[in-house]
Amino acid sequence: MSIGLLRVLYQHKIIGSDQVDKYREALDKKQNIVPLLFESGVIKADGLAKLLSQTFRFPLLDLNEYNSSLMVAGVFSDKQIEAHRCIPLFQRGRRLFLAVSDPTQIQTYQQMAASLNLTVDLVVVRDDQLNSLMEGIAQKSSTLLDEISSEISGGGESKTVTVGDDEAEDGPVARFIYKILSDALAAGASDIHFEFYEESARVRFRVDGQLREVVRPPLNIRNQLASRIKVMAKMDISEKRIPQDGRIQLVFQKGVKAIDFRVSTLPTLFGEKIVMRILNSDASTLNIDQLGFEDFQKQLILEAIHRPYGMVLVTGPTGSGKTVSLYTCLNILNTDGVNISTAEDPAEINLPGINQVNVNDKQGLTFAAALKSFLRQDPDIIMVGEIRDLETADIAIKAAQTGHMVFSTLHTNNAPATLSRMLNMGVAPFNIASSVNLIMAQRLVRRLCSCKAPMERPPTPALKKAGFTDEDLAKEWTMYRPVGCDRCRGKGYKGRAGVYEVMPVSDNMQRIIMNNGNEVDISSQAYKEGMVDLRRAGLLKVMQGATSLEEILAHTND
């Protein structure tokens, strides 16, 4: 508790000047003075909470009525929660609601939140209730870790771990990893990060595109953790100086199909960082209607992929759902009369009826080498995981020009920039103009949970600045904000939706490319032809109530 609290109590004549000096000495000794106030009968817990709430005009909350499952995990560490006596109650967009018993430390809380690019709203609670909730958090987070630490330090006996139909004798580290993997699946995570630092270690999940800390394992097991994961992924456990890649396949329940994890290690200063990507094989069963295309965008895509030859390119940052979009298109085209081959690094989705190849640069099986082999395999449709260099681009374009449909991805910010990227690679303008049918850029934004609540529209100037038109503002539609419930774990968002920019390469665009036009020229022509960019596509999602405006502003450019 801070000196500011003493000032408030003195100003309200609850303590005198002599008591201020007494409590100030306790503060200098890093003591929490609130229990001393309660013991001496100066003020009671409920009285202090009401006084601080009224003085600083912060809302007052009874934590006995609070559902602790809504608590925001991974924002602050257990050490920060204990040191600053605060609990993240819930989050709405970039606003973090923080339960505190001493709001006079607001500057400290603001600095903590600002370091995470958040703003903080304080909620005053009783100090005794805050203590109880903090103790519950500490006990809950330490149960498994205590078990592991004691077993490791005490040389605990191995126990039987059942994974699918197999039983194996294994110790606490293996059980810890198994629990992490099963928890990640239950949380709907896409990635698991094991990170080791000089004085700490942590495990984080990426859920709906955002990382959150879930546990801090004991630092003394980092070598055992890394070695165990590398054994499971069939990596070289003796090699710790270079990055390695591997794969784990586990069956968590009998009769349920195996789950694949793609594993990557990276040597760091204090051990190997390990990232495990959970490969979603169910993505191949997605229907194109589930991806979130607008009707006119879906029509353009279906028309492009059903052409007898040409190239369809999907662009966007890592983790934006490019592979899922491509496999959804392949699933539509996957019939008995079609030969489909794919080259990927690695194949993340298994789809029956498609010949999938994992490239291996070390053994000479590059994207370019796989493409050359495909052309001797009588293909109808080819999918290249990524066009990384001129050689791959040239072979893919020649395939598109010789009667094959080619799908691939690039890393650019938007659809028009993809053509500039290919020009910069050294691809001839004529080859681009004669082969590319359609380019699609995409992003994934968090979808509002069913607990969403309607909100008043921001002022008209702010909406226009965001990109809404006068015609949009004249229509009747409702804007929603995230709330938070048990289903979305207090986040206000559940799942993700795609936002797309679909650009067919028209005759006019082909002429611009042939005349060495730049990205600006292509963009201008695309807008003339009615292309909806990522920001506009996102605003349509806001008008439909699928996501929030702040989510669109965070993931798209003006």
mmCIF file of N, CA and C in Angstrom, residues 373-441:
data_model
loop_
_atom_site.group_PDB
_atom_site.id
_atom_site.type_symbol
_atom_site.label_atom_id
_atom_site.label_comp_id
_atom_site.label_asym_id
_atom_site.label_seq_id
_atom_site.Cartn_x
_atom_site.Cartn_y
_atom_site.Cartn_z
ATOM 1 N N SER A 373 9.172 -32.377 -60.925
ATOM 2 C CA SER A 373 8.706 -33.766 -60.881
ATOM 3 C C SER A 373 7.200 -33.841 -61.131
ATOM 4 N N PHE A 374 6.461 -32.886 -60.566
ATOM 5 C CA PHE A 374 5.010 -32.879 -60.764
ATOM 6 C C PHE A 374 4.654 -32.831 -62.248
ATOM 7 N N LEU A 375 5.393 -32.033 -63.000
ATOM 8 C CA LEU A 375 5.070 -31.844 -64.416
ATOM 9 C C LEU A 375 5.280 -33.120 -65.227
ATOM 10 N N ARG A 376 6.000 -34.089 -64.665
ATOM 11 C CA ARG A 376 6.166 -35.391 -65.324
ATOM 12 C C ARG A 376 5.181 -36.424 -64.787
ATOM 13 N N GLN A 377 4.265 -35.976 -63.874
ATOM 14 C CA GLN A 377 3.315 -36.888 -63.241
ATOM 15 C C GLN A 377 1.889 -36.694 -63.760
ATOM 16 N N ASP A 378 1.758 -36.081 -64.940
ATOM 17 C CA ASP A 378 0.456 -35.867 -65.564
ATOM 18 C C ASP A 378 -0.524 -35.171 -64.617
ATOM 19 N N PRO A 379 -0.163 -33.957 -64.099
ATOM 20 C CA PRO A 379 -1.040 -33.282 -63.138
ATOM 21 C C PRO A 379 -2.122 -32.452 -63.837
ATOM 22 N N ASP A 380 -3.210 -32.236 -63.136
ATOM 23 C CA ASP A 380 -4.217 -31.260 -63.563
ATOM 24 C C ASP A 380 -4.112 -29.999 -62.713
ATOM 25 N N ILE A 381 -3.902 -30.214 -61.399
ATOM 26 C CA ILE A 381 -3.830 -29.100 -60.450
ATOM 27 C C ILE A 381 -2.585 -29.270 -59.596
ATOM 28 N N ILE A 382 -1.857 -28.171 -59.404
ATOM 29 C CA ILE A 382 -0.634 -28.184 -58.594
ATOM 30 C C ILE A 382 -0.759 -27.116 -57.517
ATOM 31 N N MET A 383 -0.361 -27.472 -56.301
ATOM 32 C CA MET A 383 -0.314 -26.479 -55.228
ATOM 33 C C MET A 383 1.104 -26.401 -54.685
ATOM 34 N N VAL A 384 1.698 -25.214 -54.723
ATOM 35 C CA VAL A 384 3.046 -24.978 -54.194
ATOM 36 C C VAL A 384 2.900 -24.207 -52.896
ATOM 37 N N GLY A 385 3.466 -24.740 -51.817
ATOM 38 C CA GLY A 385 3.285 -24.116 -50.503
ATOM 39 C C GLY A 385 3.633 -22.646 -50.472
ATOM 40 N N GLU A 386 4.720 -22.263 -51.132
ATOM 41 C CA GLU A 386 5.136 -20.854 -51.135
ATOM 42 C C GLU A 386 6.092 -20.606 -52.294
ATOM 43 N N ILE A 387 5.903 -19.496 -52.984
ATOM 44 C CA ILE A 387 6.854 -19.082 -54.020
ATOM 45 C C ILE A 387 7.895 -18.200 -53.352
ATOM 46 N N ARG A 388 9.117 -18.750 -53.191
ATOM 47 C CA ARG A 388 10.162 -18.059 -52.440
ATOM 48 C C ARG A 388 11.238 -17.446 -53.323
ATOM 49 N N ASP A 389 11.392 -17.968 -54.546
ATOM 50 C CA ASP A 389 12.509 -17.514 -55.385
ATOM 51 C C ASP A 389 12.098 -17.521 -56.843
ATOM 52 N N LEU A 390 12.985 -16.989 -57.686
ATOM 53 C CA LEU A 390 12.696 -16.863 -59.110
ATOM 54 C C LEU A 390 12.531 -18.217 -59.774
ATOM 55 N N GLU A 391 13.356 -19.200 -59.388
ATOM 56 C CA GLU A 391 13.270 -20.513 -60.021
ATOM 57 C C GLU A 391 11.900 -21.140 -59.811
ATOM 58 N N THR A 392 11.418 -21.113 -58.554
ATOM 59 C CA THR A 392 10.091 -21.668 -58.259
ATOM 60 C C THR A 392 9.013 -20.904 -59.010
ATOM 61 N N ALA A 393 9.125 -19.553 -59.029
ATOM 62 C CA ALA A 393 8.130 -18.732 -59.713
ATOM 63 C C ALA A 393 8.079 -19.051 -61.200
ATOM 64 N N ASP A 394 9.244 -19.201 -61.820
ATOM 65 C CA ASP A 394 9.297 -19.483 -63.262
ATOM 66 C C ASP A 394 8.647 -20.815 -63.602
ATOM 67 N N ILE A 395 8.943 -21.854 -62.816
ATOM 68 C CA ILE A 395 8.378 -23.177 -63.093
ATOM 69 C C ILE A 395 6.866 -23.157 -62.880
ATOM 70 N N ALA A 396 6.423 -22.475 -61.799
ATOM 71 C CA ALA A 396 4.981 -22.396 -61.516
ATOM 72 C C ALA A 396 4.253 -21.665 -62.645
ATOM 73 N N ILE A 397 4.847 -20.590 -63.154
ATOM 74 C CA ILE A 397 4.218 -19.826 -64.227
ATOM 75 C C ILE A 397 4.174 -20.643 -65.517
ATOM 76 N N LYS A 398 5.247 -21.363 -65.819
ATOM 77 C CA LYS A 398 5.252 -22.210 -67.027
ATOM 78 C C LYS A 398 4.183 -23.297 -66.916
ATOM 79 N N ALA A 399 4.001 -23.832 -65.709
ATOM 80 C CA ALA A 399 2.953 -24.841 -65.507
ATOM 81 C C ALA A 399 1.574 -24.228 -65.754
ATOM 82 N N ALA A 400 1.374 -22.979 -65.260
ATOM 83 C CA ALA A 400 0.090 -22.307 -65.454
ATOM 84 C C ALA A 400 -0.159 -21.994 -66.922
ATOM 85 N N GLN A 401 0.920 -21.778 -67.674
ATOM 86 C CA GLN A 401 0.785 -21.426 -69.095
ATOM 87 C C GLN A 401 0.625 -22.645 -69.998
ATOM 88 N N THR A 402 0.864 -23.833 -69.444
ATOM 89 C CA THR A 402 0.821 -25.052 -70.268
ATOM 90 C C THR A 402 -0.324 -25.975 -69.870
ATOM 91 N N GLY A 403 -1.441 -25.374 -69.448
ATOM 92 C CA GLY A 403 -2.648 -26.147 -69.223
ATOM 93 C C GLY A 403 -2.862 -26.687 -67.841
ATOM 94 N N HIS A 404 -2.175 -26.152 -66.825
ATOM 95 C CA HIS A 404 -2.365 -26.607 -65.452
ATOM 96 C C HIS A 404 -2.912 -25.464 -64.597
ATOM 97 N N MET A 405 -3.706 -25.816 -63.601
ATOM 98 C CA MET A 405 -4.139 -24.832 -62.607
ATOM 99 C C MET A 405 -3.159 -24.889 -61.439
ATOM 100 N N VAL A 406 -2.583 -23.739 -61.085
ATOM 101 C CA VAL A 406 -1.555 -23.672 -60.044
ATOM 102 C C VAL A 406 -2.045 -22.786 -58.895
ATOM 103 N N PHE A 407 -1.915 -23.287 -57.686
ATOM 104 C CA PHE A 407 -2.226 -22.517 -56.478
ATOM 105 C C PHE A 407 -0.931 -22.313 -55.701
ATOM 106 N N SER A 408 -0.763 -21.129 -55.096
ATOM 107 C CA SER A 408 0.417 -20.900 -54.264
ATOM 108 C C SER A 408 0.192 -19.712 -53.345
ATOM 109 N N THR A 409 1.173 -19.435 -52.476
ATOM 110 C CA THR A 409 1.097 -18.313 -51.538
ATOM 111 C C THR A 409 2.353 -17.460 -51.643
ATOM 112 N N LEU A 410 2.216 -16.201 -51.241
ATOM 113 C CA LEU A 410 3.342 -15.284 -51.087
ATOM 114 C C LEU A 410 3.116 -14.488 -49.809
ATOM 115 N N HIS A 411 4.157 -13.816 -49.356
ATOM 116 C CA HIS A 411 4.042 -12.963 -48.176
ATOM 117 C C HIS A 411 4.087 -11.503 -48.612
ATOM 118 N N THR A 412 2.919 -10.908 -48.817
ATOM 119 C CA THR A 412 2.814 -9.471 -49.102
ATOM 120 C C THR A 412 1.649 -8.921 -48.293
ATOM 121 N N ASN A 413 1.562 -7.594 -48.231
ATOM 122 C CA ASN A 413 0.556 -6.965 -47.386
ATOM 123 C C ASN A 413 -0.829 -6.921 -48.011
ATOM 124 N N ASN A 414 -0.898 -6.853 -49.341
ATOM 125 C CA ASN A 414 -2.189 -6.789 -50.002
ATOM 126 C C ASN A 414 -2.089 -7.415 -51.382
ATOM 127 N N ALA A 415 -3.215 -7.486 -52.080
ATOM 128 C CA ALA A 415 -3.238 -8.160 -53.376
ATOM 129 C C ALA A 415 -2.418 -7.433 -54.449
ATOM 130 N N PRO A 416 -2.565 -6.118 -54.640
ATOM 131 C CA PRO A 416 -1.757 -5.450 -55.672
ATOM 132 C C PRO A 416 -0.253 -5.578 -55.445
ATOM 133 N N ALA A 417 0.178 -5.610 -54.171
ATOM 134 C CA ALA A 417 1.609 -5.706 -53.873
ATOM 135 C C ALA A 417 2.193 -7.048 -54.312
ATOM 136 N N THR A 418 1.345 -8.049 -54.506
ATOM 137 C CA THR A 418 1.823 -9.363 -54.925
ATOM 138 C C THR A 418 2.436 -9.306 -56.320
ATOM 139 N N LEU A 419 1.799 -8.551 -57.215
ATOM 140 C CA LEU A 419 2.338 -8.416 -58.564
ATOM 141 C C LEU A 419 3.690 -7.713 -58.540
ATOM 142 N N SER A 420 3.820 -6.659 -57.703
ATOM 143 C CA SER A 420 5.108 -5.967 -57.566
ATOM 144 C C SER A 420 6.171 -6.901 -57.010
ATOM 145 N N ARG A 421 5.772 -7.752 -56.065
ATOM 146 C CA ARG A 421 6.713 -8.700 -55.467
ATOM 147 C C ARG A 421 7.260 -9.662 -56.525
ATOM 148 N N MET A 422 6.395 -10.135 -57.398
ATOM 149 C CA MET A 422 6.839 -11.056 -58.450
ATOM 150 C C MET A 422 7.754 -10.350 -59.447
ATOM 151 N N LEU A 423 7.448 -9.085 -59.751
ATOM 152 C CA LEU A 423 8.321 -8.306 -60.636
ATOM 153 C C LEU A 423 9.700 -8.138 -60.004
ATOM 154 N N ASN A 424 9.711 -7.867 -58.684
ATOM 155 C CA ASN A 424 10.984 -7.691 -57.974
ATOM 156 C C ASN A 424 11.794 -8.989 -57.929
ATOM 157 N N MET A 425 11.109 -10.117 -57.951
ATOM 158 C CA MET A 425 11.815 -11.406 -57.991
ATOM 159 C C MET A 425 12.561 -11.590 -59.320
ATOM 160 N N GLY A 426 12.070 -10.898 -60.348
ATOM 161 C CA GLY A 426 12.684 -11.045 -61.665
ATOM 162 C C GLY A 426 11.799 -11.730 -62.679
ATOM 163 N N VAL A 427 10.511 -11.958 -62.318
ATOM 164 C CA VAL A 427 9.581 -12.576 -63.259
ATOM 165 C C VAL A 427 9.221 -11.556 -64.339
ATOM 166 N N ALA A 428 9.229 -11.967 -65.581
ATOM 167 C CA ALA A 428 8.926 -11.060 -66.692
ATOM 168 C C ALA A 428 7.472 -10.616 -66.640
ATOM 169 N N PRO A 429 7.186 -9.321 -66.909
ATOM 170 C CA PRO A 429 5.807 -8.825 -66.877
ATOM 171 C C PRO A 429 4.862 -9.635 -67.758
ATOM 172 N N PHE A 430 5.354 -10.058 -68.943
ATOM 173 C CA PHE A 430 4.484 -10.832 -69.837
ATOM 174 C C PHE A 430 4.037 -12.130 -69.183
ATOM 175 N N ASN A 431 4.942 -12.793 -68.474
ATOM 176 C CA ASN A 431 4.602 -14.062 -67.829
ATOM 177 C C ASN A 431 3.573 -13.879 -66.720
ATOM 178 N N ILE A 432 3.692 -12.769 -65.969
ATOM 179 C CA ILE A 432 2.711 -12.503 -64.905
ATOM 180 C C ILE A 432 1.343 -12.252 -65.520
ATOM 181 N N ALA A 433 1.303 -11.380 -66.521
ATOM 182 C CA ALA A 433 0.033 -10.987 -67.133
ATOM 183 C C ALA A 433 -0.684 -12.172 -67.772
ATOM 184 N N SER A 434 0.072 -13.116 -68.314
ATOM 185 C CA SER A 434 -0.552 -14.218 -69.049
ATOM 186 C C SER A 434 -0.881 -15.421 -68.176
ATOM 187 N N SER A 435 -0.466 -15.407 -66.909
ATOM 188 C CA SER A 435 -0.665 -16.607 -66.087
ATOM 189 C C SER A 435 -1.543 -16.391 -64.853
ATOM 190 N N VAL A 436 -1.470 -15.232 -64.213
ATOM 191 C CA VAL A 436 -2.178 -15.022 -62.937
ATOM 192 C C VAL A 436 -3.652 -14.707 -63.199
ATOM 193 N N ASN A 437 -4.546 -15.536 -62.646
ATOM 194 C CA ASN A 437 -5.993 -15.330 -62.784
ATOM 195 C C ASN A 437 -6.557 -14.450 -61.680
ATOM 196 N N LEU A 438 -6.104 -14.698 -60.447
ATOM 197 C CA LEU A 438 -6.707 -14.020 -59.297
ATOM 198 C C LEU A 438 -5.718 -13.999 -58.145
ATOM 199 N N ILE A 439 -5.757 -12.908 -57.372
ATOM 200 C CA ILE A 439 -4.930 -12.777 -56.165
ATOM 201 C C ILE A 439 -5.856 -12.463 -54.994
ATOM 202 N N MET A 440 -5.627 -13.150 -53.895
ATOM 203 C CA MET A 440 -6.452 -12.932 -52.710
ATOM 204 C C MET A 440 -5.555 -12.652 -51.506
ATOM 205 N N ALA A 441 -5.764 -11.512 -50.855
ATOM 206 C CA ALA A 441 -5.073 -11.193 -49.599
ATOM 207 C C ALA A 441 -6.044 -11.450 -48.451
#
